[in-house]
Coordinates of C-alpha atoms and ligand atoms in Angstrom, one line a residue:
M528 CA 80.9 106.0 63.8
K529 CA 82.4 106.3 67.1
Q530 CA 82.9 102.6 68.9
T531 CA 81.8 102.5 72.6
L532 CA 84.6 101.2 74.9
D533 CA 82.4 98.1 75.2
Q534 CA 82.7 97.4 71.6
L535 CA 86.5 98.0 71.4
N536 CA 86.8 95.2 74.4
A537 CA 84.6 92.9 72.6
Y538 CA 86.5 93.3 69.3
A539 CA 89.9 93.1 70.8
K540 CA 88.9 89.8 72.8
R541 CA 87.2 88.3 69.7
Y542 CA 90.3 88.5 67.4
G543 CA 93.0 87.9 69.9
F544 CA 94.3 91.4 70.7
I545 CA 93.7 91.7 74.5
Y546 CA 92.3 89.3 77.0
Q547 CA 91.3 90.0 80.7
G548 CA 94.6 89.2 82.9
S549 CA 94.3 85.6 84.9
E550 CA 90.9 85.1 83.4
I551 CA 90.9 81.3 84.3
Y552 CA 90.9 82.5 87.9
G553 CA 88.3 84.8 87.6
G554 CA 90.6 87.5 86.4
L555 CA 92.8 90.2 88.3
A556 CA 91.0 93.6 88.1
N557 CA 92.4 96.0 85.4
T558 CA 95.1 93.8 84.4
W559 CA 95.2 92.8 80.5
D560 CA 97.0 90.1 78.5
Y561 CA 98.1 91.1 74.9
G562 CA 97.2 87.9 72.4
P563 CA 99.0 87.4 69.0
L564 CA 97.7 90.4 67.5
G565 CA 97.9 92.5 70.4
V566 CA 101.6 91.8 71.2
A567 CA 102.4 92.3 67.3
L568 CA 100.5 95.7 67.2
K569 CA 102.3 96.8 70.3
N570 CA 105.6 95.8 69.1
N571 CA 104.9 97.7 65.9
I572 CA 103.8 100.7 67.8
K573 CA 107.0 100.6 69.9
K574 CA 109.2 100.0 66.7
L575 CA 107.5 103.0 64.9
W576 CA 108.2 105.3 68.1
W577 CA 111.8 103.9 68.3
E578 CA 112.5 104.7 64.8
E579 CA 111.0 108.0 65.0
F580 CA 112.5 109.1 68.2
V581 CA 115.8 107.3 68.4
S582 CA 117.3 104.8 65.6
K583 CA 116.4 107.4 62.8
N584 CA 116.4 110.5 64.4
P585 CA 120.2 112.1 64.4
L586 CA 119.2 113.9 67.6
N587 CA 118.7 111.2 69.8
V588 CA 120.1 108.0 71.2
G589 CA 118.4 105.0 73.2
I590 CA 118.8 103.4 76.6
D591 CA 117.4 100.4 78.6
S592 CA 117.8 101.0 82.2
S593 CA 116.5 98.9 85.2
I594 CA 113.1 99.0 86.5
L595 CA 114.4 98.9 90.0
L596 CA 116.6 101.9 91.0
N597 CA 118.4 102.9 94.0
P598 CA 115.5 104.1 96.4
K599 CA 117.6 107.4 96.8
T600 CA 116.5 108.1 93.4
W601 CA 112.9 108.6 94.6
E602 CA 113.7 110.7 97.7
A603 CA 115.8 113.2 95.5
T604 CA 112.7 113.4 92.8
G605 CA 110.2 113.9 95.6
H606 CA 108.2 110.8 94.6
A607 CA 108.9 109.2 97.9
T608 CA 106.7 111.8 99.5
G609 CA 105.1 113.8 96.8
F610 CA 103.8 111.0 94.2
K611 CA 100.3 110.9 95.6
D612 CA 96.6 111.1 95.0
P613 CA 94.1 112.2 97.5
L614 CA 92.3 109.2 98.8
M615 CA 88.8 108.9 100.5
D616 CA 86.9 105.7 101.2
C617 CA 83.1 105.5 101.4
K618 CA 82.4 104.4 104.9
L619 CA 79.2 102.4 104.0
C620 CA 80.2 100.3 101.1
K621 CA 84.4 100.4 101.7
S622 CA 85.1 101.5 98.1
R623 CA 87.9 103.8 97.4
H624 CA 88.2 106.9 95.6
R625 CA 90.4 109.6 94.4
A626 CA 88.5 112.7 95.6
D627 CA 89.7 115.0 92.5
S628 CA 88.2 112.4 90.3
L629 CA 84.8 112.3 92.1
I630 CA 84.5 116.2 91.8
A631 CA 85.7 115.9 88.1
T632 CA 83.1 113.2 87.1
A633 CA 80.3 114.8 89.0
T634 CA 80.7 117.9 87.4
H635 CA 81.4 116.5 83.7
G636 CA 85.1 117.8 83.9
E637 CA 84.1 121.4 84.5
V638 CA 85.5 121.7 88.0
D639 CA 89.1 120.8 88.1
A640 CA 90.3 120.3 91.7
D641 CA 93.9 119.8 90.8
G642 CA 96.1 122.0 93.2
W643 CA 93.4 122.4 95.9
D644 CA 94.1 121.3 99.5
Y645 CA 92.2 118.3 100.9
S646 CA 89.8 120.2 103.1
Q647 CA 88.6 122.4 100.1
M648 CA 88.1 119.0 98.3
Y649 CA 86.2 117.4 101.2
D650 CA 84.1 120.4 101.8
Y651 CA 83.1 120.6 98.1
I652 CA 82.1 116.9 97.8
I653 CA 80.0 117.2 101.0
E654 CA 78.4 120.5 100.1
H655 CA 77.6 119.6 96.6
K656 CA 76.5 116.0 97.7
I657 CA 78.7 114.1 95.4
K658 CA 77.6 110.6 96.2
C659 CA 79.8 107.5 96.3
P660 CA 79.4 105.9 92.5
V661 CA 79.2 102.3 93.9
C662 CA 76.7 102.5 96.5
G663 CA 75.1 106.1 96.6
G664 CA 76.2 107.0 100.1
L665 CA 77.4 110.1 101.3
D666 CA 79.6 109.2 104.1
Y667 CA 83.3 109.6 103.5
T668 CA 86.4 109.2 105.7
P669 CA 88.6 112.4 105.4
I670 CA 90.8 112.6 102.4
R671 CA 94.4 111.3 103.0
D672 CA 97.7 111.0 101.2
F673 CA 98.0 107.8 99.2
N674 CA 101.3 107.1 97.5
M675 CA 101.3 105.5 93.9
M676 CA 104.6 103.8 94.0
F677 CA 104.6 99.9 94.3
K678 CA 106.8 98.9 97.2
T679 CA 108.4 95.7 97.7
H680 CA 111.6 94.2 99.4
Q681 CA 115.0 93.6 97.8
G682 CA 117.0 90.3 99.0
V683 CA 115.8 87.7 101.4
T684 CA 114.4 89.7 104.3
A685 CA 111.2 91.8 104.3
D686 CA 112.4 94.5 106.2
S687 CA 112.3 98.2 105.9
V688 CA 115.8 98.7 105.0
N689 CA 115.3 96.7 101.9
D690 CA 112.5 98.7 100.6
I691 CA 112.5 99.3 96.9
Y692 CA 110.3 100.4 94.3
L693 CA 108.9 99.6 91.1
R694 CA 109.6 102.6 88.9
P695 CA 106.6 104.7 88.2
E696 CA 107.7 106.2 85.2
T697 CA 110.8 105.3 83.0
A698 CA 112.2 108.9 82.8
Q699 CA 114.3 108.6 86.1
G700 CA 116.4 105.9 84.5
I701 CA 117.4 108.1 81.8
F702 CA 118.5 110.9 84.2
L703 CA 120.6 108.6 86.2
N704 CA 122.7 107.7 83.1
F705 CA 122.7 111.2 81.6
K706 CA 126.6 111.4 82.2
N707 CA 127.3 107.7 81.3
V708 CA 125.4 108.2 77.8
Q709 CA 126.8 111.6 77.2
R710 CA 130.3 110.6 77.4
T711 CA 129.9 107.2 75.8
S712 CA 128.0 108.4 72.9
R713 CA 130.0 111.7 72.8
K714 CA 126.6 113.5 72.0
K715 CA 126.7 117.1 72.2
V716 CA 123.8 119.2 73.9
P717 CA 121.3 119.4 72.5
F718 CA 120.5 115.7 72.4
G719 CA 117.9 113.4 73.6
I720 CA 117.7 109.8 75.3
G721 CA 114.7 107.7 74.5
Q722 CA 113.5 104.5 76.5
I723 CA 110.7 102.2 76.2
G724 CA 109.8 100.0 79.1
K725 CA 107.3 99.0 82.0
S726 CA 106.0 101.4 84.6
F727 CA 104.0 100.8 87.6
R728 CA 101.6 102.8 89.6
N729 CA 99.4 101.7 92.2
E730 CA 96.3 103.8 90.7
I731 CA 93.4 104.7 93.1
T732 CA 91.0 104.4 90.1
P733 CA 92.3 102.3 87.3
G734 CA 89.7 101.8 84.3
N735 CA 88.4 102.5 81.0
F736 CA 89.8 99.3 79.7
I737 CA 93.4 99.7 79.2
F738 CA 93.7 103.4 79.4
R739 CA 94.6 103.6 83.2
T740 CA 96.2 100.3 84.4
R741 CA 98.6 99.7 87.4
E742 CA 101.2 98.2 84.8
F743 CA 101.8 99.8 81.7
E744 CA 104.7 100.8 79.3
Q745 CA 105.7 104.1 78.3
M746 CA 107.7 105.7 75.5
E747 CA 109.8 108.6 77.0
M748 CA 112.6 110.9 75.8
E749 CA 114.3 113.4 77.9
F750 CA 115.7 116.1 75.6
F751 CA 118.6 117.9 77.0
C752 CA 119.2 121.5 75.8
K753 CA 121.1 124.6 76.8
P754 CA 119.1 126.9 79.3
G755 CA 117.3 129.5 77.5
T756 CA 116.7 127.5 74.2
E757 CA 114.3 125.2 76.1
L758 CA 111.1 126.8 75.1
E759 CA 111.9 126.7 71.5
W760 CA 112.8 122.9 71.8
F761 CA 109.3 122.6 73.5
V762 CA 107.5 123.8 70.5
Y763 CA 109.6 121.6 68.0
W764 CA 108.8 118.6 70.1
K765 CA 105.1 119.1 70.7
Q766 CA 105.0 119.6 66.8
F767 CA 106.9 116.4 66.2
A768 CA 104.7 114.6 68.6
M769 CA 101.6 115.4 66.9
D770 CA 103.1 114.6 63.4
F771 CA 103.9 111.2 64.9
L772 CA 100.5 110.5 65.9
L773 CA 99.1 111.6 62.3
K774 CA 101.6 109.1 61.2
A775 CA 100.5 106.4 63.4
G776 CA 97.1 106.8 61.8
L777 CA 95.1 109.0 64.4
K778 CA 92.6 111.7 63.0
R779 CA 93.9 115.1 63.4
D780 CA 90.4 116.4 64.4
H781 CA 90.4 113.9 67.3
L782 CA 93.6 115.4 68.7
K783 CA 94.1 118.5 70.6
F784 CA 96.7 120.4 72.3
Y785 CA 95.9 121.2 75.7
D786 CA 98.3 123.9 77.4
H787 CA 98.5 123.7 81.0
P788 CA 97.6 127.1 82.6
K789 CA 100.6 128.8 84.0
E790 CA 99.1 128.9 87.5
K791 CA 98.8 125.2 87.5
L792 CA 102.0 124.3 86.2
S793 CA 104.3 121.9 88.7
F794 CA 106.8 124.2 90.4
Y795 CA 109.7 123.1 88.3
S796 CA 108.0 123.3 84.8
N797 CA 107.9 126.4 82.8
A798 CA 105.6 124.8 80.1
T799 CA 103.5 121.7 79.8
T800 CA 100.9 120.5 77.2
D801 CA 99.0 117.3 76.9
I802 CA 98.3 116.3 73.4
V803 CA 94.6 114.8 74.3
F804 CA 92.7 112.3 72.1
D805 CA 89.0 112.1 71.7
F806 CA 88.3 108.7 73.4
P807 CA 85.1 107.2 73.8
W808 CA 84.3 109.1 76.9
G809 CA 85.4 112.2 75.5
F810 CA 88.9 113.9 75.1
D811 CA 91.3 112.7 77.5
E812 CA 95.4 112.6 78.0
L813 CA 97.2 110.6 75.6
W814 CA 100.8 112.1 75.8
G815 CA 102.3 114.7 78.4
I816 CA 104.9 116.9 76.9
A817 CA 106.6 118.8 79.6
S818 CA 109.5 121.6 80.1
R819 CA 111.0 120.4 83.3
T820 CA 113.8 122.7 83.4
D821 CA 116.9 121.5 85.3
Y822 CA 114.8 120.0 88.3
D823 CA 115.7 116.4 87.8
L824 CA 119.4 116.5 87.0
G825 CA 119.8 119.3 89.8
R826 CA 118.0 116.9 92.2
H827 CA 120.0 114.1 91.3
Q828 CA 123.2 116.0 91.6
E829 CA 122.5 117.3 94.8
H830 CA 121.5 114.0 96.5
S831 CA 124.1 111.8 94.5
G832 CA 127.0 114.3 95.3
E833 CA 127.9 113.4 91.5
K834 CA 128.5 116.3 89.1
L835 CA 126.0 116.3 86.3
E836 CA 127.0 119.4 84.4
Y837 CA 127.7 119.5 81.1
L838 CA 131.0 121.1 79.7
D839 CA 130.3 122.8 76.2
P840 CA 133.1 122.0 74.3
D841 CA 132.7 125.0 71.8
T842 CA 132.2 127.7 74.8
N843 CA 133.8 126.0 77.4
E844 CA 130.9 126.8 79.6
S845 CA 129.6 124.4 82.3
Y846 CA 125.9 124.0 82.9
L847 CA 122.9 121.6 83.8
P848 CA 120.9 121.1 80.9
Y849 CA 117.3 121.8 80.7
V850 CA 114.9 119.3 79.7
I851 CA 111.9 118.9 77.5
E852 CA 110.2 115.5 78.1
P853 CA 107.6 113.9 75.7
A854 CA 106.0 110.9 77.7
L855 CA 103.5 108.7 75.8
G856 CA 102.0 105.3 77.1
V857 CA 102.1 102.5 74.6
E858 CA 98.5 101.1 75.8
R859 CA 96.9 104.6 75.7
L860 CA 98.2 104.9 72.0
L861 CA 97.1 101.5 71.0
L862 CA 93.7 102.2 72.2
S863 CA 93.7 105.5 70.6
V864 CA 94.6 103.4 67.3
L865 CA 91.8 101.1 67.6
C866 CA 89.3 103.7 67.9
D867 CA 90.3 105.8 65.2
N868 CA 90.5 103.0 62.8
L869 CA 88.1 100.2 63.6
E870 CA 84.9 100.7 61.6
E871 CA 81.7 99.1 60.2
E872 CA 81.9 99.6 56.6
E873 CA 78.8 99.7 54.4
L874 CA 79.4 97.6 51.0
E875 CA 77.3 97.7 47.9
G876 CA 74.2 95.7 48.1
G877 CA 73.8 96.4 51.9
E878 CA 76.4 94.2 53.1
T879 CA 78.8 95.6 55.8
R880 CA 82.4 94.6 56.8
T881 CA 84.3 94.9 60.1
L882 CA 87.5 96.8 59.0
L883 CA 90.6 98.0 60.6
R884 CA 91.6 100.6 58.5
I885 CA 95.2 100.7 60.4
S886 CA 98.5 102.2 59.0
K887 CA 100.4 99.5 57.0
A888 CA 103.3 100.1 59.4
L889 CA 101.2 99.0 62.6
A890 CA 99.3 96.4 60.9
P891 CA 100.1 93.3 63.0
I892 CA 100.1 91.0 59.9
K893 CA 100.9 92.5 56.5
V894 CA 99.9 89.7 54.5
T895 CA 97.8 86.5 54.6
V896 CA 98.0 83.7 52.1
L897 CA 94.7 81.8 51.1
P898 CA 94.5 78.9 49.0
L899 CA 91.1 79.1 47.0
V900 CA 90.4 75.2 47.6
K901 CA 92.4 73.8 50.3
K902 CA 92.3 70.3 48.8
Y903 CA 94.1 71.5 45.5
Q904 CA 96.1 74.3 46.3
S905 CA 97.3 74.1 49.9
E906 CA 100.7 72.6 48.9
K907 CA 101.5 75.6 46.7
A908 CA 100.2 78.0 49.0
E909 CA 102.2 76.7 51.9
E910 CA 105.2 77.1 49.4
V911 CA 104.0 81.0 48.8
Y912 CA 103.6 81.4 52.7
K913 CA 107.1 80.2 53.3
Q914 CA 108.4 82.6 50.4
L915 CA 106.7 85.7 52.1
L916 CA 107.7 84.6 55.4
E917 CA 111.4 85.5 54.6
D918 CA 110.4 89.4 54.5
F919 CA 107.0 89.9 56.2
E920 CA 104.8 89.1 59.1
V921 CA 102.4 86.7 57.1
S922 CA 99.6 84.4 58.3
Y923 CA 97.9 81.4 56.4
D924 CA 94.2 81.0 56.4
D925 CA 92.4 77.8 54.8
T926 CA 89.6 77.5 56.8
G927 CA 86.1 78.8 55.6
N928 CA 84.8 80.1 52.3
I929 CA 87.2 82.8 50.6
G930 CA 84.9 85.5 51.4
R931 CA 84.7 84.8 54.8
R932 CA 88.6 84.7 54.9
Y933 CA 88.9 88.1 53.4
R934 CA 86.8 89.7 55.9
R935 CA 88.7 88.3 58.7
A936 CA 91.7 89.8 57.0
D937 CA 90.0 93.1 56.8
A938 CA 88.7 92.7 60.4
I939 CA 92.1 92.5 62.0
G940 CA 93.7 95.2 59.4
T941 CA 95.9 93.1 57.1
P942 CA 96.8 95.2 54.3
Y943 CA 97.0 92.4 51.5
C944 CA 95.7 89.3 50.8
V945 CA 97.4 86.5 48.3
T946 CA 95.1 83.9 46.8
I947 CA 96.4 80.8 45.3
D948 CA 93.9 79.2 43.0
Q949 CA 93.8 76.8 39.9
Q950 CA 95.7 79.4 37.6
T951 CA 98.6 79.6 40.0
L952 CA 99.2 76.0 39.3
E953 CA 99.0 76.5 35.7
D954 CA 101.3 79.6 35.2
E955 CA 102.7 80.7 38.6
T956 CA 100.7 83.8 39.2
V957 CA 98.7 85.0 42.1
T958 CA 96.0 87.4 43.0
V959 CA 96.8 90.3 45.4
R960 CA 93.7 91.8 47.2
E961 CA 94.2 95.4 48.6
R962 CA 92.2 95.7 52.1
D963 CA 90.6 99.3 51.7
T964 CA 89.7 99.3 48.0
M965 CA 89.2 95.7 47.8
E966 CA 90.7 95.6 44.4
Q967 CA 92.4 92.8 43.0
I968 CA 95.5 92.4 40.7
R969 CA 97.3 89.4 39.1
L970 CA 100.9 89.0 39.6
P971 CA 103.8 86.5 38.7
L972 CA 105.1 84.6 41.9
G973 CA 108.5 85.9 41.0
E974 CA 107.4 89.4 41.7
L975 CA 105.5 89.0 44.6
N976 CA 108.0 90.0 47.4
V977 CA 109.1 93.1 45.8
Y978 CA 105.7 94.2 44.8
L979 CA 104.5 93.6 48.4
F980 CA 107.7 95.3 50.1
K981 CA 107.1 98.4 47.8
A982 CA 103.3 98.4 48.5
L983 CA 104.0 98.2 52.1
K984 CA 106.7 100.8 52.5
Ligands
LIG2193 N1 107.9 111.1 83.2 C1 106.5 111.9 83.0 C2 105.4 110.9 83.1 O1 105.5 109.8 83.6 P1 102.8 111.0 83.1 O2 101.9 112.3 82.5 O3 102.8 110.8 84.5 O4 104.2 111.7 82.8 C3 103.2 110.1 80.8 O5 102.8 109.7 82.3 C4 102.2 109.1 80.0 O6 102.3 107.6 80.3 C5 100.6 109.5 80.0 O7 100.4 110.7 79.1 C6 100.1 108.1 79.6 O8 100.1 108.1 78.3 C7 100.8 107.3 80.1 N2 100.5 106.7 81.3 C8 100.5 107.3 82.6 N3 99.9 106.7 83.6 C9 99.3 105.7 83.1 C10 98.5 104.7 83.7 N4 98.3 104.4 84.8 N5 98.0 103.7 82.8 C11 98.4 103.7 81.4 N6 99.2 104.8 80.9 C12 99.6 105.7 81.7

């Protein structure tokens, strides 16, 4: 059964995946901290993405660029003036709203105001009496631009000469380094550059737990190809992204491609698709995939004065490559993984267990070591724990009865439990219990690491 957002939030807090940010000071709205299991899960998600898109992908290479970029970057891309949302305030309770979101929520997503001008949005809200969701009033300020980039100052003086922005996407650090990477990696077009890192957006309406926050991580790839071939690559990366999500353990019937209609595409894009996922509130954007033509390289070439064209060594032709960009949020994928893998399973005899049926690659802990009776077997169990630590993410649990400890391991998605009992002390064998089937086998200790290594692959 589908979990509600509140259930997911409570689960994530209870088991140490995600906590409210700055909790002891009463929290800081819409910030979240990742606990021991949360950071392990995040790292595994990033590792899987990095392997699929970069380290094990012959087409691509990786980069780690700065969060702070020369402010001219954002003038060139249009972010300085165009990265904005339509903001309106409720005059009665002073709450702030995104005008297009008010319309979308009030019409249950049936009216999409994206692309409307501000007076059109304002008139629609007043005509249809869309009330302030906080106080129920209908007295708004006119709609105005709200730039979502976080501004700060570089250096010691807080003057406008030193204004600088926290990047709102990781993509631009890739474009700025296109020539560097191409030259030093000696990659030939077509090739891609992947990057994982923090991005910041001063969202007007963050929310839905970790779905929309002001600080988040992105896994982005810019794939550079010859103009004219971009739509073939677009289809290729769309399918590649979908296959990746299935590998990450999402259910195919909870995923859909949403192709942006031609008339709603950004002026520089000739195709854009979102992969949308069935979140607790319905289908919403998980992954944006856009064919961005040569817009970004062209703008940076123009504004920096640096030649960013690629000289094709085979044809001697010079051109600005076209770009396909699959851009995914780490936290959104993490939330989707919890949504699709957390279940309350009915067992024989009317019992139930909380089970995180997460893929083995993403499981925060791969194996847990359990001495059956702490008093007699903990010394041996600690030995086994150390033996496994060499190869896996392992935990050690000796508190509570064995049934409870199995349940705890199931609830956080640990694929294997290794139990040390009296027989282990006599013949050096252990019990290995598998999470989903709960089947148990007996194995010699000497074979344990190799067995788990194969089972986890
Ligand atoms: N470079 C293109 C770009 O950033 P985007 O659609 O704005 O495109 C890409 O963002 C992905 O980043 C989204 O599909 C989503 O997964 C994630 N994302 C964007 N804004 C976010 C936010 N405020 N909180 C969490 N994730 C976000």
